[in-house]
Every structure is written in structure tokens, then in C-alpha cells.
Amino acid sequence: MEPISTVESLCPECLGKIGGIKYAENGQVYIKKECPDHGSFTTLISEDIGHYRQMEECFEVNRSRARASLTDVEKGCPFDCGLCPSHKQDTCLAVVEVTDRCDMGCAYCFASSSMDKSLDPDMETIRFMFETVKKCQNEPTCIQISGGEPTMRDDLPEIIRMGKEVGINHIELNTNGRRIASDQDYFDKIASAGIDAIYLGFDGVSDDIYMKRTGKKLFDIKSEVINRCEKAGIGVVLVPLVAKNYNLHEVGRIIEFAGSRVPTVRGVHFQPVFYSGRAPSGREGRITILELLREIEKQTRGQLKVENFTPSLMPHAHCGATCLTVIDSNGFLPLTNVSLGALKSASDVASKTKKSIMGRWRGSEKDAQKSSCGDLLIKSSCCEKPLSQLTVKGSCCEKPITDILPKNSRLGGGWADFIEMSRNSYLTISTMAFQDVWSYEKERVENCCIHVVTRDGRFVPFCNYNMTDCDGKFLYRNAT
Amino acid sequence: MDIKITEQADNLLKDNGVRKEEILDIIKNSESSGQKLKSKDGNTCIAKGASENLTIYAVYSASELLDVYTHKMNILGITGGEIKPVEYDDASDWICAKCGEVALERNVDMSYLGVTRPGPGLVCAKCGEMYVSAGMAKSTLKTAEAILEEKRA
């Protein structure tokens, strides 16, 4: 056993603060922690200490804190969320839950949704939540409308419009897609209210998968959502929950499907199952980031390799991994690789992540005219601009780069095609490992940039908000 | 040969990260070896040189540095491996000064950060020397390089 560091964690039984160690054994990384009352708990964190360390070496961000903290430090992390002054990271995505209701009844559900309409926040409360984001988050402001299933609300279009009125820059909608696929009129209203992207629950490309989780055949519904978004010029991110004995065998086909639907589909965001809220008993479904990446490598027949995934510009080296890939006629052409070394961060993590959310996950090309943060962001020495706004310094004049690119070179320049392909055939594949009470590390959550907005106007890091003890009792959700 | 570097040309050098001595060396070497492109009217030349991972081009007249451009891509060779006859007029406006041959507009394979694609180049059929035009380097290659570098940005 080779010790790596000490960790501050929580007891899965009583949610009390307990200490532990992170260590390597037989090349694998574990956290072992001990509660004086409930004994010791050991959790596998990574199958390969080499990969674990490589992700740390590759991770380098500058941080900026929130504009103002809203609570004081009393009991210490994670009990003072709001954010408290010891939180090290500003919000990059604020999650606003507009209902607890859901029409799906999934076997897995970190929110443990129910069906009581009277518990929905009213419009004034939601306005207050939006205004809180506008006040506390650094610009630009990004919100995800979530739940429950937000489309359970008939007034969702008005909620979106209100968010835009308050001045929120980017609003994406987390949805299972059922109402969008069946109610065109409702979708049109959401689209015209100004929704920027759809964050679509998408666990697989076969109905077997959906039957397992929901007892419903949903694949055609998911496809129809993408069709409708394509027509409306709204970008879609596919969001699969991933678990062993569930859909892990289908991750390659999900990526292939996503590739076939670019540019409407902007990315796939895999979320390994975490044991907060409602989940089947036992924890056999758990997978680590590395296990998922190895499956992706195997199932894409090596087109996307483990080494193509670099640490996401997120809270912490072990919270997520991202691969940017271009798709051409021969398949995937990944642009990222850990061997290229640490990211050179010119701006802080929250603003980078926001740019990524806004730039990549927004709409397709049709959308580019009406938005200054349209499509692919090209980084030049001093600024980030979409390709269509990038100018080239010539000896006598500056022109948009798209004007001087050879249009139909008789030589059929492959590099010109490459650029065209990069603009239209670009996929972001990412994964985020949310923490549950078993894997919890205070160091990770202190740096979290995804925050749920409570109805009384506080920000709670996502993993803390959904944290439950081993009996499903929440630390924050429903307690606020 | 005394080449004047105007303020404008100096700015171009700075933009491309090329030092004055470097560009003058490249011109000097080309002048002594004859390895350069010459415009048909004989008034303008293009010299090519390399420094660490960067290919540098100087466009100049007898008295003045007119333009500077660079690319990070590595030119691997003629696409397809050899120069085969084509149906279109592939003659460029440039002549290989060493061989006296008109340079041909042909695709060359260029590679950067693990990705290889063809792109138009200027090729001397006799000595096989390959150049990239200013337009190609400043627009297409620069953009492609930026896309490939985005991961490190």
C-alpha cells in the first residue's frame, strides 16, 4: 500500500465529517475512511495510478472566486453552502430547478423526483433565483433549467423568456424530451422564448436500455427531439447516465449516433452513475472515469483512445475528462491528447467553461448570425472569437477569414476541407464523475463550479445538493 | 544585396515571431544557392528557410522586404508521391530560379500535430523543391493550425 494523501470525507451512514486516506494498491487508487461510530469504508477511485497521476499533471487552471459569498463558515464544508467564503470557485453553470415533478419514474434518479404540483416554485420565486444568479455570478451568466422534468410545467416558455429578460446570457434546458417530441406547439414556444441548447437525457440507441430504466420505449422520441431541434437551429447535448449492467456496452454506439447527427448534436456528456437519491440497491453499477474511457476506446475500435481525453476545465483533475473530435468520412479525428501536456490556461476555469458551454453546446450554424458567440471558438493570441469573426492581418487590410478562404480550389485542398469540417462536424465528448457519499472528497467539492440555486437564493455545489446518506436521506435537497 | 526593412515589414516580422537577422539570413542563403522562386517579370523573389518547427518565407524585391509569412506544418512531399500530368493548366506565376522551370501548382501533403492533409503548393518539377503561397499560408494553414492547437490554447 502506497499512501497518496489524506482526504476529508463524510460517513455514508451518518453524514458526519470523517477523515481518511487515499492510497494506491496493486496499481489501483482507493479512498479508505473511518467513522468512529460506523466503521470503515473503502471505495475504488481509479484502476490505474499512472492514469490518475497523468490527469493531475495535465490539469492547470487559474481560479476566480464568486463575486460575493452569501453565507458564513460555521460548521465547515460541506455544511455551510451558500456559497461560503471558503469556496474557491465561481459558478460556471447555475442549475435552476423549476419543478420536482417528473413523468418518468426512473429506477435511477439522483433527484428522487415525485409528482406533487403544489411544491413547484411560483414565477416570483423563479425570478428571484434568476436575479440571484445575475447578481452573484461573473459575466456571462449560464443557467440550466432542470428539475424534475421542466416540461411538466405549461409555463416553461414564460420562465425561459423571464430568464432572458433578467439578462441571463445562456439558458439550456435539461429534459427527457417526451413533451418536445409530442407537442410541436409547446416546443415552438420554447424555441421562440430563446432557449439556447437542449440537454437531452439519452442513455442508449436501443429501446432495451430505456425499458430497463423507465419501462418505456424512448429511442424514437429522442430522435424526434433532435429532428425538431435541427429544424429550429438549436444545439443538443446528449446526456447518458452510464452504469455497469445497464448501458456501458452501448457507449460506442451512442458516440457513433451522435457523430451521425452533428452539427445539431454538439456533444455527448457521459455521467457515470453516482449513488445519491434513488438507485437500485447495491453499488454494482458504479464505474470510474477510466473504466468508461477504456470502454469508449474498445467500442470505437481505437478511434477515440483513453489518451485523447484530457481533464475537463472543471473543478478538479478528477471531476471530468473531455475529448474534442472532428468527424470526417473515415470516422473520428480526435484533437486532444494528454501527451500534449498541460493546458495553458489564459483565463479562469469558470469563464472558460462558460465559453465552452455557450460556444460548443449552442445552436448549429444557422444560429451564428444572431449570436456573437456562435460557433467554433478560435483562440488567437489575445482573443477568442468565432471563426466567422476571425480576421487575418494582411499587409494592407483586415478581412474576415471566411472571405479569403479558397472556396473551390481546383486542387481540392484537404486543409480547406478540414477547416470546413471542423466548423460543421465537431463533437465534444465529455464525462463528469459526480460525487456521492462513498467517493466524497472535500477538496473536490470546494472547487466545484456547478451550483444549484435554492429557492431562498443560495448556491449549493451540485454534488452537495444531491448528497444523500446510504438510506437516501438528503443533506440539502428537500431540506432547503 | 542591401535589403531595406520598412516599419510595416518589421511589424510583419514581429507578428510572425521572426527576427530581422533570421529573415536576412534566409534571403542571403537563397541568393547564394539560387534556391528561390522568381516572378515572371523578375522583380520579386520568394526565399524559404526553416527555424525550429517553423517554415519562414521572405517575399522581396532587389531593394526591399515586401512580405513575410510562416507555417508550422511540415511539408512531407507531393501528394501521391510523384508529379503526374494533369488536364488543367497547372503553371503558376513563379519560376524556380535554380532550374529555370515554371513552378507547378500541385497538392503537397502537409502534417501538423498528427494530422496530415493535402493542400496546394508550388512545386518545381525538376528539383522537386516545394513552396507554399502567401495566400495559402496566411489563411487556410493558419486557421487549420489554430484549430489543431485549440486543445493547447
Short mmCIF file of N, CA, C and O in Angstrom, two decimals, chain A residues 324 328 333 335-337 340 343-344 352 360 376-379 387 392-393 395 401 404-406 409-416 418-419 421-422 426, chain B residues 8 12 15 73 88-91 105-107 110-113 115-121 136 138-141 143-144 146-148 150-153:
data_model
loop_
_atom_site.label_atom_id
_atom_site.label_comp_id
_atom_site.label_asym_id
_atom_site.label_seq_id
_atom_site.Cartn_x
_atom_site.Cartn_y
_atom_site.Cartn_z
N LEU A 324 -12.15 16.48 -27.67
CA LEU A 324 -12.72 17.22 -28.80
C LEU A 324 -12.36 16.45 -30.06
O LEU A 324 -11.20 16.12 -30.27
N ASP A 328 -14.79 13.01 -39.86
CA ASP A 328 -14.77 13.05 -41.32
C ASP A 328 -15.22 11.71 -41.86
O ASP A 328 -15.68 10.86 -41.10
N LEU A 333 -11.59 12.02 -35.63
CA LEU A 333 -10.23 12.54 -35.67
C LEU A 333 -10.03 13.38 -34.41
O LEU A 333 -10.26 14.58 -34.42
N LEU A 335 -8.82 15.72 -31.47
CA LEU A 335 -7.89 16.85 -31.44
C LEU A 335 -7.13 16.94 -30.12
O LEU A 335 -6.17 17.67 -30.02
N THR A 336 -7.60 16.23 -29.12
CA THR A 336 -6.99 16.35 -27.80
C THR A 336 -6.17 15.11 -27.47
O THR A 336 -6.49 14.01 -27.91
N ASN A 337 -5.12 15.31 -26.69
CA ASN A 337 -4.29 14.19 -26.27
C ASN A 337 -3.49 14.59 -25.03
O ASN A 337 -2.87 15.63 -25.01
N LEU A 340 0.11 15.90 -25.07
CA LEU A 340 0.46 17.26 -25.47
C LEU A 340 0.65 18.17 -24.27
O LEU A 340 0.93 19.34 -24.42
N LEU A 343 -2.71 22.02 -20.06
CA LEU A 343 -3.43 23.09 -20.72
C LEU A 343 -2.81 24.41 -20.31
O LEU A 343 -2.51 24.63 -19.15
N LYS A 344 -2.67 25.28 -21.26
CA LYS A 344 -2.16 26.61 -20.94
C LYS A 344 -3.36 27.50 -20.73
O LYS A 344 -4.00 27.93 -21.65
N LYS A 352 -13.83 29.99 -18.83
CA LYS A 352 -13.53 29.06 -19.93
C LYS A 352 -14.65 28.06 -20.12
O LYS A 352 -15.06 27.76 -21.23
N ARG A 360 -19.87 25.72 -27.73
CA ARG A 360 -19.99 24.40 -28.33
C ARG A 360 -21.39 23.84 -28.27
O ARG A 360 -21.80 23.06 -29.10
N LEU A 376 -17.57 27.63 -33.53
CA LEU A 376 -16.26 27.23 -33.04
C LEU A 376 -15.45 28.44 -32.59
O LEU A 376 -15.30 29.41 -33.29
N LEU A 377 -14.96 28.38 -31.40
CA LEU A 377 -14.15 29.47 -30.89
C LEU A 377 -12.70 29.22 -31.26
O LEU A 377 -12.14 28.19 -30.93
N ILE A 378 -12.14 30.16 -31.94
CA ILE A 378 -10.74 30.03 -32.30
C ILE A 378 -9.95 30.93 -31.37
O ILE A 378 -10.23 32.09 -31.22
N LYS A 379 -8.95 30.36 -30.79
CA LYS A 379 -8.16 31.15 -29.86
C LYS A 379 -6.95 31.70 -30.59
O LYS A 379 -6.14 30.98 -31.13
N LEU A 387 -15.11 31.68 -35.65
CA LEU A 387 -14.35 31.66 -36.89
C LEU A 387 -14.77 32.76 -37.86
O LEU A 387 -13.95 33.41 -38.48
N VAL A 392 -7.84 38.26 -40.60
CA VAL A 392 -6.46 37.95 -40.89
C VAL A 392 -5.74 39.25 -41.16
O VAL A 392 -6.18 40.08 -41.93
N LYS A 393 -4.63 39.42 -40.48
CA LYS A 393 -3.85 40.63 -40.72
C LYS A 393 -3.09 40.48 -42.02
O LYS A 393 -2.19 39.66 -42.13
N SER A 395 -1.16 42.65 -45.36
CA SER A 395 -0.27 43.81 -45.40
C SER A 395 -1.06 45.10 -45.46
O SER A 395 -0.62 46.13 -44.99
N ILE A 401 -11.86 35.96 -42.15
CA ILE A 401 -11.09 34.85 -42.70
C ILE A 401 -11.93 34.02 -43.68
O ILE A 401 -11.43 33.46 -44.64
N ILE A 404 -11.58 35.01 -47.39
CA ILE A 404 -10.41 34.78 -48.21
C ILE A 404 -10.02 33.31 -48.29
O ILE A 404 -9.08 32.95 -48.95
N LEU A 405 -10.79 32.45 -47.59
CA LEU A 405 -10.51 31.03 -47.75
C LEU A 405 -10.83 30.62 -49.17
O LEU A 405 -11.83 31.04 -49.72
N PRO A 406 -9.96 29.82 -49.78
CA PRO A 406 -10.26 29.39 -51.14
C PRO A 406 -11.59 28.62 -51.15
O PRO A 406 -11.77 27.70 -50.37
N SER A 409 -11.13 25.51 -54.59
CA SER A 409 -9.80 25.34 -55.16
C SER A 409 -9.81 24.15 -56.11
O SER A 409 -10.29 23.08 -55.78
N ARG A 410 -9.27 24.34 -57.28
CA ARG A 410 -9.26 23.24 -58.25
C ARG A 410 -8.35 22.12 -57.76
O ARG A 410 -8.38 21.01 -58.25
N LEU A 411 -7.51 22.46 -56.82
CA LEU A 411 -6.66 21.41 -56.28
C LEU A 411 -7.35 20.63 -55.16
O LEU A 411 -6.80 19.68 -54.64
N GLY A 412 -8.54 21.06 -54.81
CA GLY A 412 -9.28 20.34 -53.78
C GLY A 412 -8.52 20.26 -52.49
O GLY A 412 -8.31 19.20 -51.92
N GLY A 413 -8.07 21.41 -52.00
CA GLY A 413 -7.21 21.44 -50.82
C GLY A 413 -7.82 20.73 -49.63
O GLY A 413 -8.91 21.06 -49.19
N GLY A 414 -7.13 19.73 -49.10
CA GLY A 414 -7.63 18.96 -47.98
C GLY A 414 -7.71 19.78 -46.71
O GLY A 414 -8.55 19.54 -45.86
N TRP A 415 -6.81 20.77 -46.58
CA TRP A 415 -6.83 21.58 -45.36
C TRP A 415 -8.03 22.50 -45.33
O TRP A 415 -8.59 22.78 -44.27
N ALA A 416 -8.45 23.00 -46.50
CA ALA A 416 -9.65 23.84 -46.55
C ALA A 416 -10.86 23.00 -46.14
O ALA A 416 -11.73 23.45 -45.39
N PHE A 418 -10.72 20.45 -44.25
CA PHE A 418 -10.54 20.18 -42.82
C PHE A 418 -11.16 21.30 -41.98
O PHE A 418 -11.83 21.06 -40.98
N ILE A 419 -10.93 22.54 -42.43
CA ILE A 419 -11.47 23.68 -41.68
C ILE A 419 -13.00 23.68 -41.76
O ILE A 419 -13.69 23.85 -40.75
N MET A 421 -14.88 21.17 -42.22
CA MET A 421 -15.34 20.04 -41.42
C MET A 421 -15.29 20.37 -39.92
O MET A 421 -16.17 20.02 -39.16
N SER A 422 -14.25 21.09 -39.55
CA SER A 422 -14.11 21.43 -38.14
C SER A 422 -15.21 22.37 -37.69
O SER A 422 -15.59 22.38 -36.53
N TYR A 426 -18.14 18.67 -35.61
CA TYR A 426 -17.30 18.82 -34.46
C TYR A 426 -18.06 18.31 -33.27
O TYR A 426 -19.21 18.67 -33.06
N GLN B 8 6.56 48.73 -41.73
CA GLN B 8 5.48 47.78 -41.99
C GLN B 8 6.00 46.34 -42.03
O GLN B 8 5.42 45.43 -41.44
N LEU B 12 5.38 42.95 -39.58
CA LEU B 12 5.08 41.61 -40.08
C LEU B 12 6.02 40.58 -39.44
O LEU B 12 5.62 39.49 -39.07
N ASP B 15 4.84 40.02 -35.94
CA ASP B 15 3.61 39.22 -35.92
C ASP B 15 3.91 37.74 -36.12
O ASP B 15 3.23 36.87 -35.60
N MET B 73 3.17 23.83 -40.22
CA MET B 73 3.01 22.50 -40.80
C MET B 73 4.29 22.06 -41.47
O MET B 73 5.05 22.87 -42.00
N TYR B 88 -5.62 20.21 -66.30
CA TYR B 88 -5.75 21.67 -66.22
C TYR B 88 -4.39 22.34 -66.40
O TYR B 88 -3.34 21.68 -66.32
N ASP B 89 -4.42 23.64 -66.61
CA ASP B 89 -3.18 24.41 -66.73
C ASP B 89 -2.62 24.60 -65.33
O ASP B 89 -3.19 25.32 -64.52
N ASP B 90 -1.54 23.95 -65.04
CA ASP B 90 -1.01 23.98 -63.68
C ASP B 90 0.19 24.91 -63.54
O ASP B 90 0.89 24.89 -62.54
N ALA B 91 0.44 25.72 -64.57
CA ALA B 91 1.58 26.63 -64.49
C ALA B 91 1.27 27.78 -63.54
O ALA B 91 0.22 28.40 -63.63
N GLU B 105 1.44 24.35 -59.87
CA GLU B 105 0.51 24.33 -58.73
C GLU B 105 0.05 22.90 -58.50
O GLU B 105 -0.75 22.35 -59.25
N ARG B 106 0.58 22.29 -57.48
CA ARG B 106 0.26 20.89 -57.19
C ARG B 106 -0.01 20.71 -55.69
O ARG B 106 0.56 21.41 -54.87
N ASN B 107 -0.82 19.72 -55.39
CA ASN B 107 -1.07 19.42 -53.98
C ASN B 107 0.17 18.79 -53.33
O ASN B 107 0.79 17.90 -53.91
N MET B 110 0.79 17.97 -46.16
CA MET B 110 1.34 18.72 -45.02
C MET B 110 0.80 18.15 -43.73
O MET B 110 -0.36 17.75 -43.65
N SER B 111 1.65 18.12 -42.74
CA SER B 111 1.31 17.43 -41.50
C SER B 111 1.51 18.36 -40.30
O SER B 111 2.49 19.10 -40.24
N TYR B 112 0.57 18.31 -39.38
CA TYR B 112 0.71 19.11 -38.15
C TYR B 112 -0.01 18.42 -37.00
O TYR B 112 -1.16 18.01 -37.14
N LEU B 113 0.65 18.28 -35.88
CA LEU B 113 0.09 17.67 -34.68
C LEU B 113 -0.66 16.37 -34.98
O LEU B 113 -1.78 16.16 -34.52
N VAL B 115 -1.96 15.27 -37.76
CA VAL B 115 -2.97 15.24 -38.82
C VAL B 115 -2.31 15.61 -40.14
O VAL B 115 -1.59 16.60 -40.24
N THR B 116 -2.53 14.79 -41.17
CA THR B 116 -1.94 15.05 -42.48
C THR B 116 -3.04 15.26 -43.51
O THR B 116 -4.00 14.49 -43.56
N ARG B 117 -2.92 16.32 -44.29
CA ARG B 117 -3.88 16.61 -45.35
C ARG B 117 -3.14 17.22 -46.54
O ARG B 117 -2.10 17.83 -46.36
N PRO B 118 -3.69 17.07 -47.76
CA PRO B 118 -3.07 17.77 -48.89
C PRO B 118 -3.51 19.23 -48.94
O PRO B 118 -4.56 19.58 -48.42
N GLY B 119 -2.68 20.05 -49.55
CA GLY B 119 -3.03 21.45 -49.77
C GLY B 119 -2.20 21.95 -50.94
O GLY B 119 -1.15 21.38 -51.25
N PRO B 120 -2.67 23.01 -51.61
CA PRO B 120 -1.96 23.48 -52.80
C PRO B 120 -0.56 24.02 -52.48
O PRO B 120 -0.39 24.77 -51.54
N GLY B 121 0.40 23.58 -53.26
CA GLY B 121 1.76 24.06 -53.11
C GLY B 121 2.31 24.50 -54.47
O GLY B 121 1.65 24.32 -55.51
N MET B 136 -2.21 30.92 -49.19
CA MET B 136 -2.49 29.62 -48.56
C MET B 136 -1.99 29.62 -47.10
O MET B 136 -2.70 29.20 -46.19
N LYS B 138 -1.34 32.17 -45.08
CA LYS B 138 -1.94 33.16 -44.19
C LYS B 138 -3.39 32.86 -43.86
O LYS B 138 -3.88 33.28 -42.81
N SER B 139 -4.08 32.19 -44.76
CA SER B 139 -5.49 31.92 -44.47
C SER B 139 -5.69 30.48 -44.03
O SER B 139 -5.85 30.19 -42.84
N THR B 140 -5.63 29.57 -44.98
CA THR B 140 -6.02 28.19 -44.69
C THR B 140 -5.13 27.54 -43.64
O THR B 140 -5.61 26.99 -42.65
N LEU B 141 -3.81 27.60 -43.87
CA LEU B 141 -2.93 26.88 -42.95
C LEU B 141 -2.98 27.49 -41.55
O LEU B 141 -2.98 26.77 -40.55
N THR B 143 -5.45 29.00 -40.09
CA THR B 143 -6.70 28.61 -39.44
C THR B 143 -6.66 27.15 -38.99
O THR B 143 -7.03 26.81 -37.86
N ALA B 144 -6.18 26.28 -39.89
CA ALA B 144 -6.10 24.85 -39.54
C ALA B 144 -5.16 24.65 -38.35
O ALA B 144 -5.46 23.87 -37.45
N ALA B 146 -4.59 26.78 -36.02
CA ALA B 146 -5.28 27.28 -34.82
C ALA B 146 -6.29 26.26 -34.31
O ALA B 146 -6.43 26.05 -33.11
N ILE B 147 -7.00 25.61 -35.23
CA ILE B 147 -7.98 24.60 -34.82
C ILE B 147 -7.26 23.45 -34.11
O ILE B 147 -7.67 22.99 -33.05
N LEU B 148 -6.17 23.01 -34.72
CA LEU B 148 -5.44 21.89 -34.12
C LEU B 148 -4.79 22.27 -32.80
O LEU B 148 -4.59 21.44 -31.93
N GLU B 150 -6.12 24.32 -30.68
CA GLU B 150 -7.12 24.78 -29.73
C GLU B 150 -7.02 24.00 -28.42
O GLU B 150 -7.27 24.51 -27.34
N LYS B 151 -6.65 22.75 -28.55
CA LYS B 151 -6.53 21.91 -27.37
C LYS B 151 -5.48 22.44 -26.39
O LYS B 151 -5.50 22.12 -25.22
N ARG B 152 -4.54 23.21 -26.89
CA ARG B 152 -3.48 23.70 -26.02
C ARG B 152 -3.70 25.15 -25.64
O ARG B 152 -2.94 25.72 -24.89
N ALA B 153 -4.74 25.73 -26.22
CA ALA B 153 -4.93 27.17 -26.04
C ALA B 153 -5.41 27.48 -24.63
O ALA B 153 -5.94 26.65 -23.96
#
